Coordinates of C-alpha atoms in Angstrom, one line a residue:
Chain A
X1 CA 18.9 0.0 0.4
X2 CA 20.3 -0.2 4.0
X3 CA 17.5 0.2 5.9
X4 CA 15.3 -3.0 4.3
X5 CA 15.0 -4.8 7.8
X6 CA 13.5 -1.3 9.3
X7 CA 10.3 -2.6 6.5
X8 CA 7.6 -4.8 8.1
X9 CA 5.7 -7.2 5.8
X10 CA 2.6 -5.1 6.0
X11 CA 4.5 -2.5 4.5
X12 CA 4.8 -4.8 1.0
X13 CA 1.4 -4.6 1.1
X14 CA 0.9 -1.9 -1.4
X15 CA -3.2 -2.8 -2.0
X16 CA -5.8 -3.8 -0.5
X17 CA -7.9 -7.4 -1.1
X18 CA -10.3 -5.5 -3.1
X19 CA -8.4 -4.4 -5.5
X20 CA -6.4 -7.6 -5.7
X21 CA -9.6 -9.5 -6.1
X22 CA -11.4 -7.3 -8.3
X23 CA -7.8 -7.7 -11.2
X24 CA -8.9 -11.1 -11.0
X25 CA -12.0 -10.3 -12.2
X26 CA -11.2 -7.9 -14.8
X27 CA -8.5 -9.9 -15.9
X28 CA -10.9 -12.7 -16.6
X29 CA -13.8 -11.0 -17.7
X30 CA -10.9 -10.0 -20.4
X31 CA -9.6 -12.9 -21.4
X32 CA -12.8 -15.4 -21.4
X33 CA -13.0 -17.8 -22.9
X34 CA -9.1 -18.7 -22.8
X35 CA -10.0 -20.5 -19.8
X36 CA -11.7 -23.3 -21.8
X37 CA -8.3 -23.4 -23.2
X38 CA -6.2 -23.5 -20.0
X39 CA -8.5 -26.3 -18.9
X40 CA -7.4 -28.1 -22.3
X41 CA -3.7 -27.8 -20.5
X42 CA -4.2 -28.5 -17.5
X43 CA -5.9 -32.2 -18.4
X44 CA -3.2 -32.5 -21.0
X45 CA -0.5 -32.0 -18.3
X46 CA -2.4 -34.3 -16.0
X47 CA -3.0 -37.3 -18.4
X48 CA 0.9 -36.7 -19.4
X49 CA 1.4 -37.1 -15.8
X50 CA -0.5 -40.3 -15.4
X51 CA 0.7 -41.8 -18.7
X52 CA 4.3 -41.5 -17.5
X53 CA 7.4 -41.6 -19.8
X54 CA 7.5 -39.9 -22.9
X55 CA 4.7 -37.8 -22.6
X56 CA 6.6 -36.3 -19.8
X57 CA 8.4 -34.0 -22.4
X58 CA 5.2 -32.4 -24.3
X59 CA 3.6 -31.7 -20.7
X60 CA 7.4 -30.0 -19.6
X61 CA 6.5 -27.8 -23.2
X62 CA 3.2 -27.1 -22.1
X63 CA 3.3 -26.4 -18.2
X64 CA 6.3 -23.8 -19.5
X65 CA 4.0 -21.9 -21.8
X66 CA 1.5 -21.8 -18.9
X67 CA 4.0 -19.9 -17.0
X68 CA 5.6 -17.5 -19.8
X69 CA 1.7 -16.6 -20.0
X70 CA 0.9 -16.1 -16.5
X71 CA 4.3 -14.4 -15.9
X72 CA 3.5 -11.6 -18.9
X73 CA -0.2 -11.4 -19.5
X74 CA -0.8 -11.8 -15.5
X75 CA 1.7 -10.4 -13.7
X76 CA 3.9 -7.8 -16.0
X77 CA 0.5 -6.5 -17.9
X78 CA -1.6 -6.9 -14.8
X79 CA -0.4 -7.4 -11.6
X80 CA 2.4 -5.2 -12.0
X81 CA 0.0 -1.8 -11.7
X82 CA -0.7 -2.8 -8.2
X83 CA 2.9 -3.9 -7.3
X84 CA 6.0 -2.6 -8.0
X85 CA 7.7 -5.6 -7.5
X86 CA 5.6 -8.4 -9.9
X87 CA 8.0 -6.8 -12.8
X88 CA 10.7 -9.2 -10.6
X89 CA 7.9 -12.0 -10.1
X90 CA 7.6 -12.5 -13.8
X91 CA 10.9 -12.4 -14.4
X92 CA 11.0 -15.6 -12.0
X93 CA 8.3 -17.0 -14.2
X94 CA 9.7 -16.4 -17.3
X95 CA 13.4 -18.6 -15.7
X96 CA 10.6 -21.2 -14.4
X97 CA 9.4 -21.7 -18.0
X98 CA 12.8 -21.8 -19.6
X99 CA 13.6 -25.2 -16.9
X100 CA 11.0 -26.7 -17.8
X101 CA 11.2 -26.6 -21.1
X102 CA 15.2 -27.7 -20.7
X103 CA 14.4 -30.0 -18.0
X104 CA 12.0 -31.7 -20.8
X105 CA 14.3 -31.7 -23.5
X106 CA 16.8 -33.2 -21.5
X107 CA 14.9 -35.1 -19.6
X108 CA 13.0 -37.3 -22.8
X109 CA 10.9 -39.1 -20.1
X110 CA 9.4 -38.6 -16.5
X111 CA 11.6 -40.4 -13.7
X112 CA 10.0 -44.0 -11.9
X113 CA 7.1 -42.7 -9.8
X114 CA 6.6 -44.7 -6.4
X115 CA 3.1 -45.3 -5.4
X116 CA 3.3 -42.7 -2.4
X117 CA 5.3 -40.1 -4.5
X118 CA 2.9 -40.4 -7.6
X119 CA -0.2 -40.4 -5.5
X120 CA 1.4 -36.9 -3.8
X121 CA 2.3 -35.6 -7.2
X122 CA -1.0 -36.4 -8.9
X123 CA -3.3 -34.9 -5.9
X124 CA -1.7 -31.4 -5.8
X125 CA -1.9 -30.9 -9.7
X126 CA -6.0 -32.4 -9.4
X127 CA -5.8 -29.7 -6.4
X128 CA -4.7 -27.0 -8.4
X129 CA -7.0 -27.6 -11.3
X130 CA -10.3 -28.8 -9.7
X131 CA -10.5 -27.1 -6.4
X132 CA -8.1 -24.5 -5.8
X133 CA -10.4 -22.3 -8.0
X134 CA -12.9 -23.0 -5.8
X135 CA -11.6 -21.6 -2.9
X136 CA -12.7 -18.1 -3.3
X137 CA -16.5 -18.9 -3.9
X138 CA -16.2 -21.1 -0.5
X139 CA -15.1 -18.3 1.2
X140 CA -17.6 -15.7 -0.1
X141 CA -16.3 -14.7 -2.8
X142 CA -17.8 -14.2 -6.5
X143 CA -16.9 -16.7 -9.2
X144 CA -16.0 -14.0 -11.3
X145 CA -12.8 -13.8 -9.4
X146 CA -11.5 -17.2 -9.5
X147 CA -8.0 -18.2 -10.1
X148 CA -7.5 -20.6 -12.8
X149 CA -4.5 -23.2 -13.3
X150 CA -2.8 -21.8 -16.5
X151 CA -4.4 -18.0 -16.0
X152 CA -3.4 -17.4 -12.7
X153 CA 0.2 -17.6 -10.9
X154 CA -1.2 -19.8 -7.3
X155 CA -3.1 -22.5 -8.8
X156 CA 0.0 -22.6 -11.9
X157 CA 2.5 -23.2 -8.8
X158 CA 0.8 -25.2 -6.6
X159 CA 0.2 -27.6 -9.8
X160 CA 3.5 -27.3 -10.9
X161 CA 4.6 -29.2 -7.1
X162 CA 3.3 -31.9 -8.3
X163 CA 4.6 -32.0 -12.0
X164 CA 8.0 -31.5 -10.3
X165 CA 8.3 -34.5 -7.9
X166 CA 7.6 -37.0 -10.7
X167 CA 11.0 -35.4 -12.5
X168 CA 13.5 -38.1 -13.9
X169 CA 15.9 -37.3 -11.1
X170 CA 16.7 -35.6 -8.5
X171 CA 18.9 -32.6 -9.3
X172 CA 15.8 -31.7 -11.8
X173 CA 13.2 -32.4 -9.4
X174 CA 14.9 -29.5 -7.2
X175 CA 15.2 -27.2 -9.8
X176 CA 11.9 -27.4 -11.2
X177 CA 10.5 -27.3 -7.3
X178 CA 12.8 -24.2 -6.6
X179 CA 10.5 -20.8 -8.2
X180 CA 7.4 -22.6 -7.4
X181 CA 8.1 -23.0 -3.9
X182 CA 9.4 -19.5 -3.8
X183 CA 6.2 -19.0 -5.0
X184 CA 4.3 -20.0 -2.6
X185 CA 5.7 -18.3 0.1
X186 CA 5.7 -14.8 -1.5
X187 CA 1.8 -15.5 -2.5
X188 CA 1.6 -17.0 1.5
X189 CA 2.8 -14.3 2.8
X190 CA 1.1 -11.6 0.4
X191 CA -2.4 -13.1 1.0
X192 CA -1.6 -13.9 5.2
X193 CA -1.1 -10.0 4.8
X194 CA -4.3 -9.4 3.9
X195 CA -6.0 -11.9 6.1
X196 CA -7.3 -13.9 3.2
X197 CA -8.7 -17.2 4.8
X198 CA -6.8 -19.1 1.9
X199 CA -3.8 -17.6 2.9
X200 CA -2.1 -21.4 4.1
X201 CA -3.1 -23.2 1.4
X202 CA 0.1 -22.4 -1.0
X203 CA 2.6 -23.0 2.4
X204 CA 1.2 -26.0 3.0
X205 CA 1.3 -27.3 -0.3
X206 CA 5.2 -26.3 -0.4
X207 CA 5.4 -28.3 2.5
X208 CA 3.7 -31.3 1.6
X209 CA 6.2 -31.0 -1.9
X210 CA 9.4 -30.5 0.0
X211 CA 8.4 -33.1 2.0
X212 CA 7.8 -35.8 -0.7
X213 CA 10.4 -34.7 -2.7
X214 CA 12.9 -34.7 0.5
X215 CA 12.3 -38.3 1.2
X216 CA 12.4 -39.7 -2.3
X217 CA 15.8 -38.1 -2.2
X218 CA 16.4 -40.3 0.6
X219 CA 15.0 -43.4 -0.6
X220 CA 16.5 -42.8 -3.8
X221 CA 20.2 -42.6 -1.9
Chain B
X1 CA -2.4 25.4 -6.8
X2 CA -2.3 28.8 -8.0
X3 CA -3.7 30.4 -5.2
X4 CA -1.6 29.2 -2.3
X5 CA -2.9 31.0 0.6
X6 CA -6.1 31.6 -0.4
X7 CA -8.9 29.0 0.2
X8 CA -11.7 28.3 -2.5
X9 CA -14.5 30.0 -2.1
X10 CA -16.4 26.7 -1.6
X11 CA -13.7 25.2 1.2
X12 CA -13.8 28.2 2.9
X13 CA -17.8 28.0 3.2
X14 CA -17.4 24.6 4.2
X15 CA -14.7 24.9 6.9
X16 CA -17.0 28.1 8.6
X17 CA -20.0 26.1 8.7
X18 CA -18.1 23.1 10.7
X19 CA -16.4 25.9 13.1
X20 CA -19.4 28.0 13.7
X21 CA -20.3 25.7 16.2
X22 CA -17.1 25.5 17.8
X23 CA -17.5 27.1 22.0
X24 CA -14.5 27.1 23.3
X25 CA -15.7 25.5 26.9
X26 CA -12.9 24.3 29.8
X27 CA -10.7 21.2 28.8
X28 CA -11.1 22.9 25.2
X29 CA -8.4 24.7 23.2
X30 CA -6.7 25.9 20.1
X31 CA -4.8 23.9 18.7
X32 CA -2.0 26.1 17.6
X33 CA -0.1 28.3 19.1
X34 CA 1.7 31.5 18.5
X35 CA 1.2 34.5 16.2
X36 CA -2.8 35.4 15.2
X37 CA -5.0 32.4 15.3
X38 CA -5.7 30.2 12.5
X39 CA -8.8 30.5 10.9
X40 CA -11.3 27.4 12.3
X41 CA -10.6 24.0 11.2
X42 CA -7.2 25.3 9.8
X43 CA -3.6 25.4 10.6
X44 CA -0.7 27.5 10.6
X45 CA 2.6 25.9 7.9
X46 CA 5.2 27.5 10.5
X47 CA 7.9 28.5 7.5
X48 CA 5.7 30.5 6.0
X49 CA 2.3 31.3 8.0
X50 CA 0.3 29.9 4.8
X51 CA -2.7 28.2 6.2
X52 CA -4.2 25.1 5.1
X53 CA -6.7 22.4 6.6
X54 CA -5.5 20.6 9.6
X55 CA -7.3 16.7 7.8
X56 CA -5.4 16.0 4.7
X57 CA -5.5 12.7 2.3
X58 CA -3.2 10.1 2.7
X59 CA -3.5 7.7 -0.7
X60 CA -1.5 4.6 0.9
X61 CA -3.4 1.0 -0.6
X62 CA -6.4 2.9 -1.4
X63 CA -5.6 4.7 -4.3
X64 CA -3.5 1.6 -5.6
X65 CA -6.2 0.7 -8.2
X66 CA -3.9 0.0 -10.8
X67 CA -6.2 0.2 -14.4
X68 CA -9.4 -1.0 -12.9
X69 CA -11.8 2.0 -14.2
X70 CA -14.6 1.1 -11.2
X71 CA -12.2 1.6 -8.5
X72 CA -10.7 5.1 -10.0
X73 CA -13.9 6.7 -10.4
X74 CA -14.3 5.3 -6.5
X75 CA -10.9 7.3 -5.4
X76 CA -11.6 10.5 -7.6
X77 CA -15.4 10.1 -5.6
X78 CA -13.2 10.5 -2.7
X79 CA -11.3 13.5 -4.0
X80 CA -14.5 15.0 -5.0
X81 CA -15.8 14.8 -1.7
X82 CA -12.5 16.1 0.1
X83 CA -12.3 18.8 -1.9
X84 CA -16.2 19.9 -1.1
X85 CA -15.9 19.3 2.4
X86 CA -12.8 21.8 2.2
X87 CA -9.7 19.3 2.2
X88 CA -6.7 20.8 0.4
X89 CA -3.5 18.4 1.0
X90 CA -2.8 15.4 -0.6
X91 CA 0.3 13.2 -0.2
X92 CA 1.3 10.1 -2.4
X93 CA 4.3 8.7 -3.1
X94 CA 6.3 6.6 -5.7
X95 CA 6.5 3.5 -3.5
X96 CA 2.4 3.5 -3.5
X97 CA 1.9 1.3 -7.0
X98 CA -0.4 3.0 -9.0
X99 CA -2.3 5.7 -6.7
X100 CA 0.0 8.6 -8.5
X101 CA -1.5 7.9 -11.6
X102 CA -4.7 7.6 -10.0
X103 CA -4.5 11.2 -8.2
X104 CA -3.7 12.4 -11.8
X105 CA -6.9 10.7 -13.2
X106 CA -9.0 12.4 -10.3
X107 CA -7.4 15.5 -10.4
X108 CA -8.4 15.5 -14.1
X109 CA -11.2 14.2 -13.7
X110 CA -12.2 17.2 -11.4
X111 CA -10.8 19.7 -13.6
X112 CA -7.7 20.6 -11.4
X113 CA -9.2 22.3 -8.3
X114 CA -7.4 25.4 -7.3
X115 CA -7.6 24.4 -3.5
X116 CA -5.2 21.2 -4.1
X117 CA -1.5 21.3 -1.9
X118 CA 0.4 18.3 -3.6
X119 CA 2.6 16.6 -1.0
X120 CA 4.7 13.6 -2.7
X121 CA 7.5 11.9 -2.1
X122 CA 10.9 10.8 -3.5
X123 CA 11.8 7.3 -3.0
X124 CA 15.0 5.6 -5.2
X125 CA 18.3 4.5 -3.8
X126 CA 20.2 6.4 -6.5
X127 CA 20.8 10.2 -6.0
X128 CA 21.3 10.4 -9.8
X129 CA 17.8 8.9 -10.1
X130 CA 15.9 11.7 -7.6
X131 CA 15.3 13.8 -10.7
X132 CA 13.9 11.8 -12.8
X133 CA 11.3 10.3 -10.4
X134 CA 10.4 13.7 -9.1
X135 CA 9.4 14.2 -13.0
X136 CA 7.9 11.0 -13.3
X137 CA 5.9 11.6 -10.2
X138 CA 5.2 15.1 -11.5
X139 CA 3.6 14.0 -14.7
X140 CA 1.5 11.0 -12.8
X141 CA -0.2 13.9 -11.2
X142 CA -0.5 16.1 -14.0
X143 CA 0.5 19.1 -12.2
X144 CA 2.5 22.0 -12.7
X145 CA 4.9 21.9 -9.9
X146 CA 4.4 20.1 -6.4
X147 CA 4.0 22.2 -3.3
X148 CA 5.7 19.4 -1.0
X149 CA 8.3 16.8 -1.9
X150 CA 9.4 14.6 0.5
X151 CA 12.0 12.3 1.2
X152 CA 10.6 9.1 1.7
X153 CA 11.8 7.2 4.6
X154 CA 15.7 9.0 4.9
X155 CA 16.2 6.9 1.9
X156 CA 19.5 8.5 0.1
X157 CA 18.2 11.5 2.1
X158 CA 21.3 13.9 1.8
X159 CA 21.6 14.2 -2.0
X160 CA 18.2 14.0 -2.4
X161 CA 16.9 16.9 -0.3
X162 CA 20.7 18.7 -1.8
X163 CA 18.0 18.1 -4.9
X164 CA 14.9 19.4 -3.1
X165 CA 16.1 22.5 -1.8
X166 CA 18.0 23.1 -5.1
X167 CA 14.3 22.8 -6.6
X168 CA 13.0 25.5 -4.4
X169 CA 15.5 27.7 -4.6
X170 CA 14.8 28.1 -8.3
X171 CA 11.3 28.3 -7.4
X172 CA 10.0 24.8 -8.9
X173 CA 9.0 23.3 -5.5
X174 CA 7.2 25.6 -2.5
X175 CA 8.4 23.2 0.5
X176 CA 10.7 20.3 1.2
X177 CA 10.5 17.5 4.1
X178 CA 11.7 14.7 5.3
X179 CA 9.4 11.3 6.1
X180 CA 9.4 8.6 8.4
X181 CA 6.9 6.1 9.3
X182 CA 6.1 3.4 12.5
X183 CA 9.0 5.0 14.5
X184 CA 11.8 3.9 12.1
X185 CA 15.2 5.6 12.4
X186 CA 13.6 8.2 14.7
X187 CA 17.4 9.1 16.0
X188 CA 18.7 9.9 12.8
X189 CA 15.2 12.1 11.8
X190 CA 16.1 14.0 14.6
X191 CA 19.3 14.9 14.0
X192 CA 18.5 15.7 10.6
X193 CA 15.3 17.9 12.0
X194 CA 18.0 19.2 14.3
X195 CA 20.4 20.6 11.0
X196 CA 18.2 20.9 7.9
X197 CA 16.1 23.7 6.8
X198 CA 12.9 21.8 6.4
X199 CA 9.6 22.9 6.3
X200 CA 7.6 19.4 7.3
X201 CA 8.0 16.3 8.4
X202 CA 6.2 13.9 8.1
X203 CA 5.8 11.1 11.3
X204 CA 3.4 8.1 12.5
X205 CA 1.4 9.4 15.1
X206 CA -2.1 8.2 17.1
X207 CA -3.6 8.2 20.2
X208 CA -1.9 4.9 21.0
X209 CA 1.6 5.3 18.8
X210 CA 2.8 8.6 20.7
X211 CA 6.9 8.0 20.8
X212 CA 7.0 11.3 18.9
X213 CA 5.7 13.5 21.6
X214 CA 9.2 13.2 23.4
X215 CA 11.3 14.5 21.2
X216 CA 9.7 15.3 17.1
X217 CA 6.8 16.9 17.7
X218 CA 8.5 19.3 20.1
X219 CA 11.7 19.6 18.5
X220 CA 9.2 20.5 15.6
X221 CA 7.9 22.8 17.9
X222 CA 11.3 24.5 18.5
X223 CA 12.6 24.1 14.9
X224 CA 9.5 25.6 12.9
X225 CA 8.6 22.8 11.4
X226 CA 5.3 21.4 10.4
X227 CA 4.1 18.2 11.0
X228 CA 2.4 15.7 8.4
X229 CA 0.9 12.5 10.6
X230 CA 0.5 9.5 8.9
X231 CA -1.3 6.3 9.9
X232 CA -4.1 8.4 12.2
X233 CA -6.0 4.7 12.4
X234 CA -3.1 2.4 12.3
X235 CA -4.3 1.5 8.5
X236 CA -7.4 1.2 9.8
X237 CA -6.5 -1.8 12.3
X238 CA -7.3 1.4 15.2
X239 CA -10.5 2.1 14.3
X240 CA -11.9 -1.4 13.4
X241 CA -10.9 -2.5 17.0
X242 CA -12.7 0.3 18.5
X243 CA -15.7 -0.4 16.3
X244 CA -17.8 -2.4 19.0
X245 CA -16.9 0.0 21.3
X246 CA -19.7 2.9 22.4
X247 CA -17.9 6.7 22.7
X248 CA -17.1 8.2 26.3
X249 CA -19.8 10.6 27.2
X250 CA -17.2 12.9 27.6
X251 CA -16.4 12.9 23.6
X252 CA -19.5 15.3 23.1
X253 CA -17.4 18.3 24.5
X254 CA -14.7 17.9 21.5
X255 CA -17.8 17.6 19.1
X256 CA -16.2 13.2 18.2
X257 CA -19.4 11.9 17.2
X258 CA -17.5 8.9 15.9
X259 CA -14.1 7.1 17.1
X260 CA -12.5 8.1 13.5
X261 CA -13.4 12.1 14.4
X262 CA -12.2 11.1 18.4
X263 CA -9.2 9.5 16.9
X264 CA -8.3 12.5 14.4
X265 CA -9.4 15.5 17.0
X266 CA -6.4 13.7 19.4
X267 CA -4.1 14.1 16.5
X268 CA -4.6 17.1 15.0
X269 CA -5.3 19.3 18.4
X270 CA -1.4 18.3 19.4
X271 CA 0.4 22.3 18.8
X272 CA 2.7 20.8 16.8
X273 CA 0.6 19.0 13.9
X274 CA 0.0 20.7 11.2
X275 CA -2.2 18.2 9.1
X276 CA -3.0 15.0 9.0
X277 CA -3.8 12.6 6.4
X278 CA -6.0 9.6 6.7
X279 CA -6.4 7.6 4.0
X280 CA -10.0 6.2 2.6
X281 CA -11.6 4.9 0.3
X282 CA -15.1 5.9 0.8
X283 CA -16.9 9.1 0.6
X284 CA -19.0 8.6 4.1
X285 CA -15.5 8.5 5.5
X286 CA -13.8 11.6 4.0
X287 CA -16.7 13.7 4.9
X288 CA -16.5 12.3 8.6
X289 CA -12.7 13.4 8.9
X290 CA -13.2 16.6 7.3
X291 CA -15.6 17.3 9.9
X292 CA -13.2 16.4 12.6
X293 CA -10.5 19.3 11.7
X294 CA -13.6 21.6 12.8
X295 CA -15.1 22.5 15.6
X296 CA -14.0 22.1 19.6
X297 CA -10.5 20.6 20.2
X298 CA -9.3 18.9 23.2
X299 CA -6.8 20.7 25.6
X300 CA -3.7 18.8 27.0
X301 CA -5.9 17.2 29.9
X302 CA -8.5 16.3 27.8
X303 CA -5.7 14.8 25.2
X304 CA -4.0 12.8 28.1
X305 CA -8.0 11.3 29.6
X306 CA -8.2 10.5 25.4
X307 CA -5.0 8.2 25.1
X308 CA -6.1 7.1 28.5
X309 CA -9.2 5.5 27.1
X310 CA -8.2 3.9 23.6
X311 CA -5.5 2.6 25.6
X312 CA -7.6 0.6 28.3
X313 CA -9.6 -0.7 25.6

């Protein structure tokens, strides 16, 4: 279409936060109590994480199914009646699940974590599991709605920033950082549209992964 | 609808009882001109002199309620409630998610009212794939035929409306326009306003977003054209920054008791709008912009000392 740049953001905004808030709610009234189980995942991934070599494969298995499920059950079944354009989003989750699942196999082992880089990587994936589901209750609203690492596609990215910067090397660490970072700006910029208070969370964390993962790429030249 | 120029017995009712207490008083007027007044609260389609309500419903974000059953039953509320207070057009579009399907599940809901004018869109870079969305769109709705398709934004305008007109001609479609929204590509609108048989187009228009009182509205004017307005409140953005604000004395005279009826009254009272459709999601709201389609309407003066004032603010 020739006349994309004539399209403001706002105009991508095809809902409005109710509605986005309330298919969090459906979605896990839905599918409760599968959130017991994504909790299971997410502390798997983490003690993986902290445990360091050859766990580092099983968690890349894991942290893959977590997106193939947010990418169909969440946003092709779900988010995808609201927005036209999460049929292309889950495409991107299904790719981000196929690297990681590659990057694991390859991979056999997670790469040598510095103290600073570790530290990073092991604070956004506690971030995305303990607090980021939080967020919503601290700024008024219900529990019912929360996004969960594993169910929902924010908290799944932001955790996966930190899975990615312990990668064995470099070229993988970009790769895996790649979709969620994409992530995090779409999502940004989706919930900046709609004035949601959490709306520079995701950006920030991007930038706090770029960041890390930029200068390990320099220390590591 | 099956009876096109005939209002429902119950819209009909409900439009009389807003205008009855329309005076016409200086700094008022009609809104339209030309040929044998519209009834109250209505407005002349210039193609064919088929009269319909001069507040529509526009079903951009708020009918987007993908499956959520609590949130349809809220938009087909609204229906309900437009349909009562005498509304007739609705306008959706492919690009809007889900809020087709949801028209369809109110319209259903409601067992079909005869007073609905169904104003949708065609939106799809591929000529070859007009058709098919036009009969996707169709069957979202559950309808028959739609009175209005337009083409969305000028995208792939010239086969498409070669498809439209095609469509009436053969009688499956009553009227075919052309849309355009926040003052995009207002050049080339023109120019196809200037050489297409069209019987609306559809424009972004509001007491503070007036670029199309140069040339569309009057080329409209010229052209026999009617005019759809989208965004009356700027997505809302208009009227929540005038919510702190009190009314000018003065907005008695037009019969605004609120900024969304002051707001609307500006829009529709131009000679060259036809309709216009804000969108809603609550029933309080439709009822409040039904009402403002009724009654006294401001004269050019009175339209200038209005654009005046939500400007200042």
């Amino acid at each position: 279409m020739s006349e994309w740049w004539t399209y403001s953001l706002s105009d991508f905004l095809l809902f409005s936060p109710r509605t986005y808030y309330r298919l969090f709610e459906l979605y896990n009234a839905a599918l409760w109590p599968a959130h017991l189980l994504a909790a299971v995942a997410g502390l798997a991934i983490l003690a993986c994480m902290l445990r360091g070599g050859r766990g580092w494969r099983a968690a890349c298995v894991l942290l893959g199914a977590c997106w193939l499920w947010v990418g169909w059950v969440f946003l092709l079944d779900r988010y995808a009646t609201i927005n036209w354009a999460a049929a292309w989003f889950a495409g991107l989750f299904v790719v981000q699940a196929i690297l990681l699942v590659l990057t694991g196999a390859a991979a056999g082992s997670s790469g040598e974590m510095s103290r600073s880089r570790g530290a990073a990587a092991i604070t956004l994936l506690v971030f995305a599991l303990a607090v980021y589901p939080s967020i919503g209750i601290a700024v008024g609203r219900p529990w019912t709605q929360a996004e969960v690492f594993a169910m929902a596609p924010d908290p799944t990215a932001l955790g996966t920033l930190g899975f990615a910067l312990l990668a064995p090397t470099a070229g993988r660490r970009w790769l895996l950082l790649a979709i969620p970072l994409l992530w995090c700006a779409i999502s940004g910029a989706t919930l900046w549209t709609m004035e949601a208070p959490e709306a520079p969370v995701l950006p920030a964390a991007g930038l706090v992964a770029l960041i890390v993962a930029a200068s390990r790429r320099q220390g590591a030249a | 609808m099956t009876r096109h120029s005939v209002l429902s017995r119950r819209a009909l009712l409900a439009l009389m009882a807003a205008g009855s207490t329309a005076m016409l008083a200086p700094g008022l007027s009609r809104a339209q001109t030309g040929g044998p007044e519209p009834r109250p609260g209505l407005r002349r389609i210039p193609s064919t002199g088929e009269q319909v309500p001069a507040v529509g419903l526009g079903t951009w974000i708020t009918f987007n309620v993908g499956a959520d059953p609590t949130l349809r039953d809220e938009s087909a509320d609204v229906m309900d409630a437009f349909f009562k207070a005498g509304g007739q057009m609705i306008d959706s579009s492919p690009m809007y998610g889900s809020a087709q399907e949801v028209v369809g599940y109110g319209l259903r809901k409601l067992g079909h009212p005869q007073a609905l004018f169904s104003a949708d869109k065609v939106w799809i870079s591929s000529p070859a794939a007009g058709p098919g969305q036009i009969e996707e769109s169709r069957r979202f709705w559950d309808i028959p035929r739609f009175d209005l398709l337009q083409v969305h934004n000028l995208l792939s305008w010239e086969s498409h409306l070669e498809t439209l007109f095609a469509m009436k001609a053969e009688g499956k479609l009553r009227y075919v326009g052309i849309t355009t929204s926040e003052g995009r590509r207002h050049g080339e609108f023109e120019r196809i306003m200037a050489s297409q048989p069209l019987d609306f187009v559809q424009v972004s228009y509001n007491a503070l977003d007036r670029e199309v009182e140069r040339r569309i509205l009057p080329l409209a004017q010229e052209r026999g054209i009617g005019v759809i307005v989208n965004r009356p409140f700027r997505q809302g953005s208009l009227t929540r920054s005038l919510e702190g604000e009190a009314l000018p004395d003065w907005a008695a005279e037009i019969g605004a008791a609120t900024w969304a009826q002051f707001l609307l009254k500006f829009i529709v009272s131009h000679p060259a709008v036809t309709c216009a459709i804000p969108a809603t999601t609550q029933v309080a709201h439709v009822t409040e912009n039904m009402a403002a389609s009724a009654g006294p309407m401001p004269d050019e003066e009175m339209r200038r000392r209005m654009a005046a004032f939500v400007e200042d603010i």
